[in-house]
Coordinates of N, CA and C in Angstrom, one line a residue:
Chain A
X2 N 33.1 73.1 40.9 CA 33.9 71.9 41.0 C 33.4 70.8 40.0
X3 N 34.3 70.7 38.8 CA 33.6 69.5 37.8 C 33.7 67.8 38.4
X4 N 32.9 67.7 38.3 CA 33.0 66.2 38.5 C 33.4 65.2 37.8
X5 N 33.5 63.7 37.8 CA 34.2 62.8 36.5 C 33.1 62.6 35.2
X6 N 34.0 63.0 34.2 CA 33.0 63.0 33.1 C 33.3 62.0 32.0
X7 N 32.1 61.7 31.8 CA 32.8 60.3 30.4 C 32.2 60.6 29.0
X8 N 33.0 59.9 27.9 CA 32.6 60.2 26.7 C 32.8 58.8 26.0
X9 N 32.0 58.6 25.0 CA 30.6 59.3 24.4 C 29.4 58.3 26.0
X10 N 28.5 58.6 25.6 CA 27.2 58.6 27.0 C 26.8 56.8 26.3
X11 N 26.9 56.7 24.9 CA 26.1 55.7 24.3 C 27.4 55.5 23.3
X12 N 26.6 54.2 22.5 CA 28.0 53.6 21.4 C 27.5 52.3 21.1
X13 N 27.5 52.1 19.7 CA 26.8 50.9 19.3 C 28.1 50.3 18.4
X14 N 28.5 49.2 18.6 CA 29.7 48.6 18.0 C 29.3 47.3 17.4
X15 N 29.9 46.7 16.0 CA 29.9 45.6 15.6 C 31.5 44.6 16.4
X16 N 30.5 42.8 16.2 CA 31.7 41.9 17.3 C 32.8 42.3 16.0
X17 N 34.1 41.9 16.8 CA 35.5 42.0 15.9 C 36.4 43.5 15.9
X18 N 34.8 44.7 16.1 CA 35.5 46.1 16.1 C 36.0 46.5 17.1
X19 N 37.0 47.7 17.2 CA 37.7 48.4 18.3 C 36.8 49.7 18.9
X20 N 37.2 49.1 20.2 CA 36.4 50.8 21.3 C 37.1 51.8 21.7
X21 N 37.1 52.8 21.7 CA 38.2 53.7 22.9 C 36.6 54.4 23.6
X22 N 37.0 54.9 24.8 CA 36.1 54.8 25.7 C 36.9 56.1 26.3
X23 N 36.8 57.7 26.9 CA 37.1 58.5 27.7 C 36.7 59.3 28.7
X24 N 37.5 59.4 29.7 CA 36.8 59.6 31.4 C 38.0 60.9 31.3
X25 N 37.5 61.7 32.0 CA 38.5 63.2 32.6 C 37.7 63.2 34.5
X26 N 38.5 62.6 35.1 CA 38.4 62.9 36.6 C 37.8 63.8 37.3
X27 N 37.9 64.2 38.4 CA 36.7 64.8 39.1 C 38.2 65.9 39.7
X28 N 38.0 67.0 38.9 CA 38.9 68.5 39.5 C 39.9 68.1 41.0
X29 N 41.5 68.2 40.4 CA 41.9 67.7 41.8 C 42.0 66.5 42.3
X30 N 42.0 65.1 41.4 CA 42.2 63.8 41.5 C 43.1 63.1 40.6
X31 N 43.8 62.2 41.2 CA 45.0 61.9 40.3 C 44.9 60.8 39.5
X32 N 43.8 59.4 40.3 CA 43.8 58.1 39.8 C 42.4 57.8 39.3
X33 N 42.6 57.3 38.3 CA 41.5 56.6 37.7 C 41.5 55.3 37.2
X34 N 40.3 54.8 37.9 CA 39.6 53.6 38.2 C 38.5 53.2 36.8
X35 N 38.9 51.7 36.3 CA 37.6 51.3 35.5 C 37.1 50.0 35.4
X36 N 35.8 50.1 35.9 CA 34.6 49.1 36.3 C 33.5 49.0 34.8
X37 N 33.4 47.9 35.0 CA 32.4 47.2 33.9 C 30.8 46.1 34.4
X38 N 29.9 47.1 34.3 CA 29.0 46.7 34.7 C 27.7 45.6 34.1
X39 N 27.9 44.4 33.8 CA 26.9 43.8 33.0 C 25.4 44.2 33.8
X40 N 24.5 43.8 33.1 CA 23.1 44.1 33.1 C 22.7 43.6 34.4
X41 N 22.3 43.9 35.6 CA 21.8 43.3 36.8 C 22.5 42.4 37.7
X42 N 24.0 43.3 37.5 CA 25.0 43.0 38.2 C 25.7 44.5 39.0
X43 N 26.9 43.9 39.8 CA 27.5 45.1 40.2 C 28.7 45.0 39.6
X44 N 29.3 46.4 39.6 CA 30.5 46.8 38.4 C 31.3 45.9 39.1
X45 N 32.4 45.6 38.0 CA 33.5 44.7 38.0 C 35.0 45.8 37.8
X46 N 36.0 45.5 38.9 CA 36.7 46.0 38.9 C 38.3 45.8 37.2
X47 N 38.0 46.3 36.6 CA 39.0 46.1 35.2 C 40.5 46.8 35.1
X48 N 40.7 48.1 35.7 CA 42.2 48.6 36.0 C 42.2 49.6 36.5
X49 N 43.1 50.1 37.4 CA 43.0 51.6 37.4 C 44.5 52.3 37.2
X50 N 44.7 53.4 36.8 CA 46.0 54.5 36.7 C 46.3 55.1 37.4
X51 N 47.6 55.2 38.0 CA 48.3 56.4 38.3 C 49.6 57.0 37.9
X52 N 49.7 58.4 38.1 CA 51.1 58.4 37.4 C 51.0 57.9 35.7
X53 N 49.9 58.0 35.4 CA 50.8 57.2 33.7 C 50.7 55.9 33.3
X54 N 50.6 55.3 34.9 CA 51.2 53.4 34.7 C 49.9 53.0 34.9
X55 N 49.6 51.6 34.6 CA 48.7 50.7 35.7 C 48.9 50.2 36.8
X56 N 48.1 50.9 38.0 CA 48.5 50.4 39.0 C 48.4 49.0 39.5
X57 N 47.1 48.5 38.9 CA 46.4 47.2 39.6 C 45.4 47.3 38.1
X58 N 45.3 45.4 37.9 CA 44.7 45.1 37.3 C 43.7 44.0 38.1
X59 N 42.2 43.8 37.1 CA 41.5 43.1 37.5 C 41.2 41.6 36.8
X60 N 40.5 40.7 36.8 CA 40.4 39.7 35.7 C 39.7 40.0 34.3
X61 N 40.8 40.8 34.0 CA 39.9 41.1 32.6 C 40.7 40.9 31.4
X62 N 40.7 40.2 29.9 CA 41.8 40.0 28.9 C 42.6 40.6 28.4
X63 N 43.3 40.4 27.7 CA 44.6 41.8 27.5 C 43.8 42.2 26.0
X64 N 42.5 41.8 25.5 CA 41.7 42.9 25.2 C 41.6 44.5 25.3
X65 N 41.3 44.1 26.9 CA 41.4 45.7 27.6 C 42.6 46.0 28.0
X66 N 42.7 47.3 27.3 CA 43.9 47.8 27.7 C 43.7 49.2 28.0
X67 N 44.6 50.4 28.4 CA 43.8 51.5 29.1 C 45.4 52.6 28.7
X68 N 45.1 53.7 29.3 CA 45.9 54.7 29.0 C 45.7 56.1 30.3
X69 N 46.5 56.8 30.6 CA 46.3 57.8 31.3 C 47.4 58.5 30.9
X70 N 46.7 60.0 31.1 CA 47.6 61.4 30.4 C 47.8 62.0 31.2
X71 N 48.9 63.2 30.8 CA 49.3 63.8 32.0 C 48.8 64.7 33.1
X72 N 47.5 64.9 31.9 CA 46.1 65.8 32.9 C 45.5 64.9 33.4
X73 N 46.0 63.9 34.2 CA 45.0 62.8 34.5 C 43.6 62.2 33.9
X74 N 43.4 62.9 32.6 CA 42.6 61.7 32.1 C 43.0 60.5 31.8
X75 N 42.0 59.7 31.0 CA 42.0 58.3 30.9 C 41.5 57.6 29.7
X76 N 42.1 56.8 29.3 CA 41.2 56.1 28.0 C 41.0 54.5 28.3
X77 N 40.1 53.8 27.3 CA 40.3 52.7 28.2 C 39.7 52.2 26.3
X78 N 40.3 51.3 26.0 CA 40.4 50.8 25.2 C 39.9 49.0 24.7
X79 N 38.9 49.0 24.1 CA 38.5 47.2 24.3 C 39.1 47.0 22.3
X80 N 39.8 45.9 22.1 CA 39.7 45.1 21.0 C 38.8 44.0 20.5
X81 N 38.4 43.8 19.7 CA 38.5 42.8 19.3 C 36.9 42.4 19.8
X82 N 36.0 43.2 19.7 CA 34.8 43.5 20.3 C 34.1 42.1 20.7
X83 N 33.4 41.4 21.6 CA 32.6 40.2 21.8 C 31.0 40.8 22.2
X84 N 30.2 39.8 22.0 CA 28.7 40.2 22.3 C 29.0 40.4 23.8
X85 N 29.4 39.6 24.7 CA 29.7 39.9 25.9 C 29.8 41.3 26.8
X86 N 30.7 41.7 25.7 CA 31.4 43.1 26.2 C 30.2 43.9 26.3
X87 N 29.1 43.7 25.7 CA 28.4 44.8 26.0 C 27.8 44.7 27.4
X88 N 28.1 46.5 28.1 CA 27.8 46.6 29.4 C 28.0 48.4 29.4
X89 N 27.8 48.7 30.7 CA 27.8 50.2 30.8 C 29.2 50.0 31.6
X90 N 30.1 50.8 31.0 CA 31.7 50.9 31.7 C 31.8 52.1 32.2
X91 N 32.4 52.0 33.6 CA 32.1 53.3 34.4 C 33.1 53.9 35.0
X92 N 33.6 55.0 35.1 CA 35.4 55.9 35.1 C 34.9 56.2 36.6
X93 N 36.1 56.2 37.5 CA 35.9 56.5 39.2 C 37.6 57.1 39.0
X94 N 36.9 58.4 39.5 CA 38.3 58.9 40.5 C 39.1 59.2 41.9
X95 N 39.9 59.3 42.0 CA 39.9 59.5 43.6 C 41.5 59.6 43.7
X96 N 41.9 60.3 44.5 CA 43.0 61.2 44.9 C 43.8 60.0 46.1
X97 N 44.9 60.0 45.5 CA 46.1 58.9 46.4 C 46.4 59.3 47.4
X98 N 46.6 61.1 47.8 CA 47.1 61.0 49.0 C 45.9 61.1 50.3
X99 N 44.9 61.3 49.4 CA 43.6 61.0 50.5 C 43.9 59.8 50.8
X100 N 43.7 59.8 52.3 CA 43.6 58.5 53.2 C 42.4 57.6 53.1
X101 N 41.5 58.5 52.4 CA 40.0 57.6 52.6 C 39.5 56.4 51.2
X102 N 40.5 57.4 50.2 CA 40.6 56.1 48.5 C 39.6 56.4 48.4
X103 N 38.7 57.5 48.6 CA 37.2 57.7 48.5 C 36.9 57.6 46.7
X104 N 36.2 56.8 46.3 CA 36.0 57.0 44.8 C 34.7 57.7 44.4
X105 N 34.7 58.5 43.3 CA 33.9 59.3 42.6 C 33.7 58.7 41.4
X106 N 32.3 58.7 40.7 CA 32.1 58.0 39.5 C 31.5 58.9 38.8
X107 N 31.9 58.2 37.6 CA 31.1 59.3 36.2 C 29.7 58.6 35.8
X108 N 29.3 59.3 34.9 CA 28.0 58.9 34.4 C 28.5 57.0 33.6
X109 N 28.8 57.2 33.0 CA 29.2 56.0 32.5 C 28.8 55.8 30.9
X110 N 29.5 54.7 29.9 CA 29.0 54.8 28.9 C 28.5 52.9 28.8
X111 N 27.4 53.6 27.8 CA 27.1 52.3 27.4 C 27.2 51.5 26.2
X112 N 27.8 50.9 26.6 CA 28.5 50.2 24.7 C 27.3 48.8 24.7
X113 N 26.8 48.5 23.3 CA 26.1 47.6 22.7 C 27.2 46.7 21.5
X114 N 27.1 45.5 21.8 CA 28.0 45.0 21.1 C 27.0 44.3 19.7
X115 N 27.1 43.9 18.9 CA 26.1 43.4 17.6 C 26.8 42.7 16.7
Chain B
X31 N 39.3 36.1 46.5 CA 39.4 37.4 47.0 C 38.2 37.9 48.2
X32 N 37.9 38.9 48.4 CA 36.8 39.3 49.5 C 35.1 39.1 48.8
X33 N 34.6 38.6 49.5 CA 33.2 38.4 48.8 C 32.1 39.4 49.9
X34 N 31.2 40.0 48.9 CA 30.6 41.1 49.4 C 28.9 40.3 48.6
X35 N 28.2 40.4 50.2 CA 26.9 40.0 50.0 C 25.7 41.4 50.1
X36 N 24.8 41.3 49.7 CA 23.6 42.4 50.1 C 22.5 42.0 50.1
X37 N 22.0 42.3 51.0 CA 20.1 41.7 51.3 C 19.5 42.9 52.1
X38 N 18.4 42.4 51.1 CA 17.3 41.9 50.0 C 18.0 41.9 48.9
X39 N 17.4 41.7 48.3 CA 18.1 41.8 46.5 C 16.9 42.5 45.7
X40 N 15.7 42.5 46.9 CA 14.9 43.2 45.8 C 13.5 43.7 47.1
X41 N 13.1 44.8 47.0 CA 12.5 45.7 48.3 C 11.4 46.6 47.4
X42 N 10.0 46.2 48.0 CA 9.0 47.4 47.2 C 8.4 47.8 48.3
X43 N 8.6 48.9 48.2 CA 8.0 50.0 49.5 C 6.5 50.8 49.2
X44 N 6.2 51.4 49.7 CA 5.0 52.3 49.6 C 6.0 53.7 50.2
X45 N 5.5 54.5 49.7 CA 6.1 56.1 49.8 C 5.2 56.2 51.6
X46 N 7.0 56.7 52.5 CA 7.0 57.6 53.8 C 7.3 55.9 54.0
X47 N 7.5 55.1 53.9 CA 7.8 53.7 54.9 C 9.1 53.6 55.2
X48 N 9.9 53.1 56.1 CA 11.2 53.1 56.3 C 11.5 51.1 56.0
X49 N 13.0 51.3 55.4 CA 13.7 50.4 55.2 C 15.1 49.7 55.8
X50 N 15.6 49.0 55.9 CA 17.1 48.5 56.4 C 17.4 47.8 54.8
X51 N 18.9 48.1 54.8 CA 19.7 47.3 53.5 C 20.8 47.1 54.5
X52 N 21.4 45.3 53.7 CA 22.5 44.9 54.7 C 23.4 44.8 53.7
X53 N 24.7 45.0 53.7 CA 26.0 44.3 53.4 C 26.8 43.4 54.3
X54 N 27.2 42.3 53.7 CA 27.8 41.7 54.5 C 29.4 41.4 53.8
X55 N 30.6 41.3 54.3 CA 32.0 41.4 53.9 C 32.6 40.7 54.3
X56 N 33.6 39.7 53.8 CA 33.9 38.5 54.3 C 35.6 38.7 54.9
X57 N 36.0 39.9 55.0 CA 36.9 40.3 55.4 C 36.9 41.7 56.1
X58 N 38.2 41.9 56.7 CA 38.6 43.5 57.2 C 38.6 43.9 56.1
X59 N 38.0 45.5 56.2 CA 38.1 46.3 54.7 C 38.9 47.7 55.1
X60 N 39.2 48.1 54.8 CA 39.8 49.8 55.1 C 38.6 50.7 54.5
X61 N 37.8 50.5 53.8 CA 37.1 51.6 53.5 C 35.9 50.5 52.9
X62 N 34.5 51.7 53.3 CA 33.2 50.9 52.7 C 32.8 52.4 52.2
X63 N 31.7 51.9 51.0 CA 31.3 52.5 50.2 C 29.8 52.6 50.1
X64 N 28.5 53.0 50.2 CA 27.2 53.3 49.5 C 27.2 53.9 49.0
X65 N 26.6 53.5 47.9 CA 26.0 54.1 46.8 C 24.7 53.8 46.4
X66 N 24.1 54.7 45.4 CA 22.8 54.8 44.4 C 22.8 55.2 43.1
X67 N 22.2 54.2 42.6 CA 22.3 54.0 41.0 C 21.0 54.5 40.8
X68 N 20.7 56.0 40.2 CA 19.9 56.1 40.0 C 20.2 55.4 38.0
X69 N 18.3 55.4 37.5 CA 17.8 54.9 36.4 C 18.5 54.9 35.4
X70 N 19.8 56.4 35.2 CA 20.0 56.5 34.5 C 21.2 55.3 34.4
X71 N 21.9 55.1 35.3 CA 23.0 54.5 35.3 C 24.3 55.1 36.2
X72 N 23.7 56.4 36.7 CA 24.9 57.3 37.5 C 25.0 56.4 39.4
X73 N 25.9 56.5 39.4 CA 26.3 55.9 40.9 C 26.7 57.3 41.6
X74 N 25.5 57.5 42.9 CA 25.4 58.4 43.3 C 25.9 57.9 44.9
X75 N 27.5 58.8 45.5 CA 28.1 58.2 46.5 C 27.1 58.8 47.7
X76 N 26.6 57.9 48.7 CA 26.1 58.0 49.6 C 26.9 58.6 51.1
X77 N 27.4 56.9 51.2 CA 28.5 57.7 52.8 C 29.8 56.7 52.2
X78 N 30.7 57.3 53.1 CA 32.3 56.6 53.2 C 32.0 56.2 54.8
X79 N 31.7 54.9 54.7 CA 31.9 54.6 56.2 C 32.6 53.3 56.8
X80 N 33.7 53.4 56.7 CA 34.8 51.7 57.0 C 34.3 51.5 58.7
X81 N 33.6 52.7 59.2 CA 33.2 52.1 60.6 C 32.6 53.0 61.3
X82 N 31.5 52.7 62.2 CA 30.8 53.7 63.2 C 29.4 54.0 62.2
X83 N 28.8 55.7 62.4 CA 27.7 55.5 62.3 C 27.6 56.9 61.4
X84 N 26.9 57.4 60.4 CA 26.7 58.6 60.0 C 24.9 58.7 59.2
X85 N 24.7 60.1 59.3 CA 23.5 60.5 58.9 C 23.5 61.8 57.6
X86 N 22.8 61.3 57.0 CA 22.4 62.4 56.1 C 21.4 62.5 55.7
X87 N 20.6 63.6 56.1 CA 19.1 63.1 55.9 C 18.2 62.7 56.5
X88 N 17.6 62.2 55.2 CA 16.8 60.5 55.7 C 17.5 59.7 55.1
X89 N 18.3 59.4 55.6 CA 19.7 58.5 55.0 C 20.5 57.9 56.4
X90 N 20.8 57.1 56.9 CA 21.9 57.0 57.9 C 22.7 55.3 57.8
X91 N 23.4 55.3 58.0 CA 24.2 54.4 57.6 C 25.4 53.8 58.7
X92 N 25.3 52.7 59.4 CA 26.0 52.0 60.2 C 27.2 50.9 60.1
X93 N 28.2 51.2 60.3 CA 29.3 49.9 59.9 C 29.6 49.1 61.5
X94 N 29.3 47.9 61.7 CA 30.4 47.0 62.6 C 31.6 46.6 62.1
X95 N 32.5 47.0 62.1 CA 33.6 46.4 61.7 C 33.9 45.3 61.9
X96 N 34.1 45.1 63.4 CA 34.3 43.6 64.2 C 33.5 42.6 63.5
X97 N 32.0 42.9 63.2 CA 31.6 41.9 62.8 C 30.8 41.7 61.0
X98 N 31.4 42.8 60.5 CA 31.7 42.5 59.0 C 30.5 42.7 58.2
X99 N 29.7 44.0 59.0 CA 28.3 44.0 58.2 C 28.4 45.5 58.2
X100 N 27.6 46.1 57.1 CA 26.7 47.6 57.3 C 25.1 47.3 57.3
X101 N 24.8 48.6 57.7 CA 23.4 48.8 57.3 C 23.0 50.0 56.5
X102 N 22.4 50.3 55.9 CA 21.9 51.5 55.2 C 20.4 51.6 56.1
X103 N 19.7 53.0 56.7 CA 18.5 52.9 56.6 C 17.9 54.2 55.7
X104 N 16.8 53.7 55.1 CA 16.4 54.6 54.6 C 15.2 55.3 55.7
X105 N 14.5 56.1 55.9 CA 13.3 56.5 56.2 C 12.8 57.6 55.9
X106 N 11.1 57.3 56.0 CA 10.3 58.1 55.3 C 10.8 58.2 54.1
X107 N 10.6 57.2 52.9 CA 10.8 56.4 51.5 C 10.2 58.2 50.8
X108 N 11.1 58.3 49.5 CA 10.1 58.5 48.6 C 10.8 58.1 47.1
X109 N 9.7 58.4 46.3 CA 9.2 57.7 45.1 C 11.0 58.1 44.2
X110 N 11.5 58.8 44.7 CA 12.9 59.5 43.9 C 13.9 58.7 45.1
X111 N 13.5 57.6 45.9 CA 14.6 56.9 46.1 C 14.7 55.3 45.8
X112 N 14.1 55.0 44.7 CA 13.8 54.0 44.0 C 15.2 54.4 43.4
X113 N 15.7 52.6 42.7 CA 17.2 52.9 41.9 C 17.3 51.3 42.4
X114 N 18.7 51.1 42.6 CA 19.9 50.2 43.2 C 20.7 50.8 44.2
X115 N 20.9 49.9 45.5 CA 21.7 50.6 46.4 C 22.7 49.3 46.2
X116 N 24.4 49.8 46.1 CA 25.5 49.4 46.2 C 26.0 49.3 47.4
X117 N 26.7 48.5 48.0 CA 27.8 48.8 48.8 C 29.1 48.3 48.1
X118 N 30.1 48.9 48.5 CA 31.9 48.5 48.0 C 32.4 48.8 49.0
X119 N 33.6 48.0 48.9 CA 34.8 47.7 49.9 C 36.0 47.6 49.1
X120 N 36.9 48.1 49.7 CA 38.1 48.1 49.6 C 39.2 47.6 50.7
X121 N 40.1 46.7 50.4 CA 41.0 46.4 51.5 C 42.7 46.9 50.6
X122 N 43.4 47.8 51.7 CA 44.2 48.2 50.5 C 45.7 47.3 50.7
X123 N 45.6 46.6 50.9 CA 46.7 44.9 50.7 C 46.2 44.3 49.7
X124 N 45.4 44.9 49.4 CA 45.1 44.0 48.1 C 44.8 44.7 46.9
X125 N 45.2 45.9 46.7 CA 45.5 47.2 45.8 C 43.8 48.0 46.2
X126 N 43.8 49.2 45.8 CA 42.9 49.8 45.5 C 41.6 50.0 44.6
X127 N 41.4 48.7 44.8 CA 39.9 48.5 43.6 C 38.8 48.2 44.6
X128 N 37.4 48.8 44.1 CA 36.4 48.5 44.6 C 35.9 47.1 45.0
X129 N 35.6 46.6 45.3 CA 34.3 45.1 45.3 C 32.7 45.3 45.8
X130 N 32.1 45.2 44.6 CA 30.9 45.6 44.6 C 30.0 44.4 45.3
X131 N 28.8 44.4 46.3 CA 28.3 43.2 45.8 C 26.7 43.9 44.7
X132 N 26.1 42.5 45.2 CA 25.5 41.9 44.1 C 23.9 43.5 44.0
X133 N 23.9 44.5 45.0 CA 22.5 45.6 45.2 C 21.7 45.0 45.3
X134 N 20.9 46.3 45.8 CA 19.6 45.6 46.6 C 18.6 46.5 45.3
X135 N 17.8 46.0 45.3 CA 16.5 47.0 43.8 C 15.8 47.5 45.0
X136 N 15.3 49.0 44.8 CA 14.3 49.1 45.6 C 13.3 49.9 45.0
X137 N 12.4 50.0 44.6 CA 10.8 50.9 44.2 C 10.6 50.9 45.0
X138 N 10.1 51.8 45.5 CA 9.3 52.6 46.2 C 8.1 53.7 45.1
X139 N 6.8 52.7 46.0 CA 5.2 52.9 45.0 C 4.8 54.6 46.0
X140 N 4.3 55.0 44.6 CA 3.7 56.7 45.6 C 2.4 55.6 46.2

């Protein structure tokens, strides 16, 4: 049973440049969730997908923007790069018709912004 | 929105010692969440408990709902349960996103 997997693990970006960021869900889950974790904090909720669409968004700029395919993966896309943004961004999936919304997380990547 | 507290924010143990971690939630939630962040950065799900009491382990973990707190305990510590422990909530009136709060650090010394 694979679990949620993310791509690339690491990523070192100059400010001004573009990110794409990819998660593939945990075998058998439809929605995916993405959280952004600064340094000695807890993840911040940024958007999550289903169906294709965005379901729910969080306080985050229309920088981030995101994508989901028909195999339920996910992309998640930052513009316009800021020193800020750097953080470990972390993909959660979890299945709608589950009653419990139970989420599952991926390893996460870590973007460096410079 | 819902504010999610956690105490201690920071716990150093000696290996075999037992610990309590609290969350506190300023609202009804439908679903609570523990977790562990081990070193690398992976969030490792612990329990799903929006309420009552569950065990895994040396692991067990308590929700009051009514009165808007968990507990994690750990016992009999060891050195590989050093990390960050999370708790999250979800209330689903207000869409399906986590709310993390702030983890508790824990080392645990051999």
């Amino acid at each position: 049973d694979a679990g949620v997997t993310q791509s690339p693990t690491h990523l070192i970006k100059t400010r001004g440049q573009q990110v794409t960021l990819r998660c593939s869900p945990k075998s058998g889950h439809d929605t995916v969730s993405w959280y952004q974790q600064a340094l000695g904090q807890g993840p911040q909720f940024i958007f999550q997908y289903y169906e294709e669409e965005e379901r729910q968004r969080g306080n985050f700029p229309d920088r981030f923007s995101g994508h989901q395919f028909p195999n339920y993966s996910s992309e998640l896309n930052v513009n316009a790069l800021l020193l800020g943004d750097s953080a470990l961004y972390l993909c959660a999936s979890s299945l709608v018709r589950e009653n419990t919304d139970t989420q599952y997380f991926g390893p996460g990547t870590r973007l460096t912004v410079l | 929105g819902i504010q999610v507290e956690q105490s201690p924010p920071d716990l150093i143990l000696q290996e075999g010692a037992n610990s309590t971690l609290r969350c506190n939630f300023s609202d009804s939630v439908n679903n609570l969440q523990w977790f562990h962040q081990n070193p690398w950065g992976q969030l490792i799900n612990l329990f799903y408990i929006p309420s009552g009491t569950k065990q895994n382990g040396r692991l067990s973990a308590t929700t009051v709902a009514t009165e808007r707190y968990s507990l994690l305990y750990i016992s009999s510590s060891q050195t590989t349960d050093s990390g960050v422990y999370f708790c999250a909530v979800l209330i689903k009136a207000a869409g399906n996103k986590l709310t993390f709060g702030g983890g508790t650090r824990v080392l645990v010394k051999p």
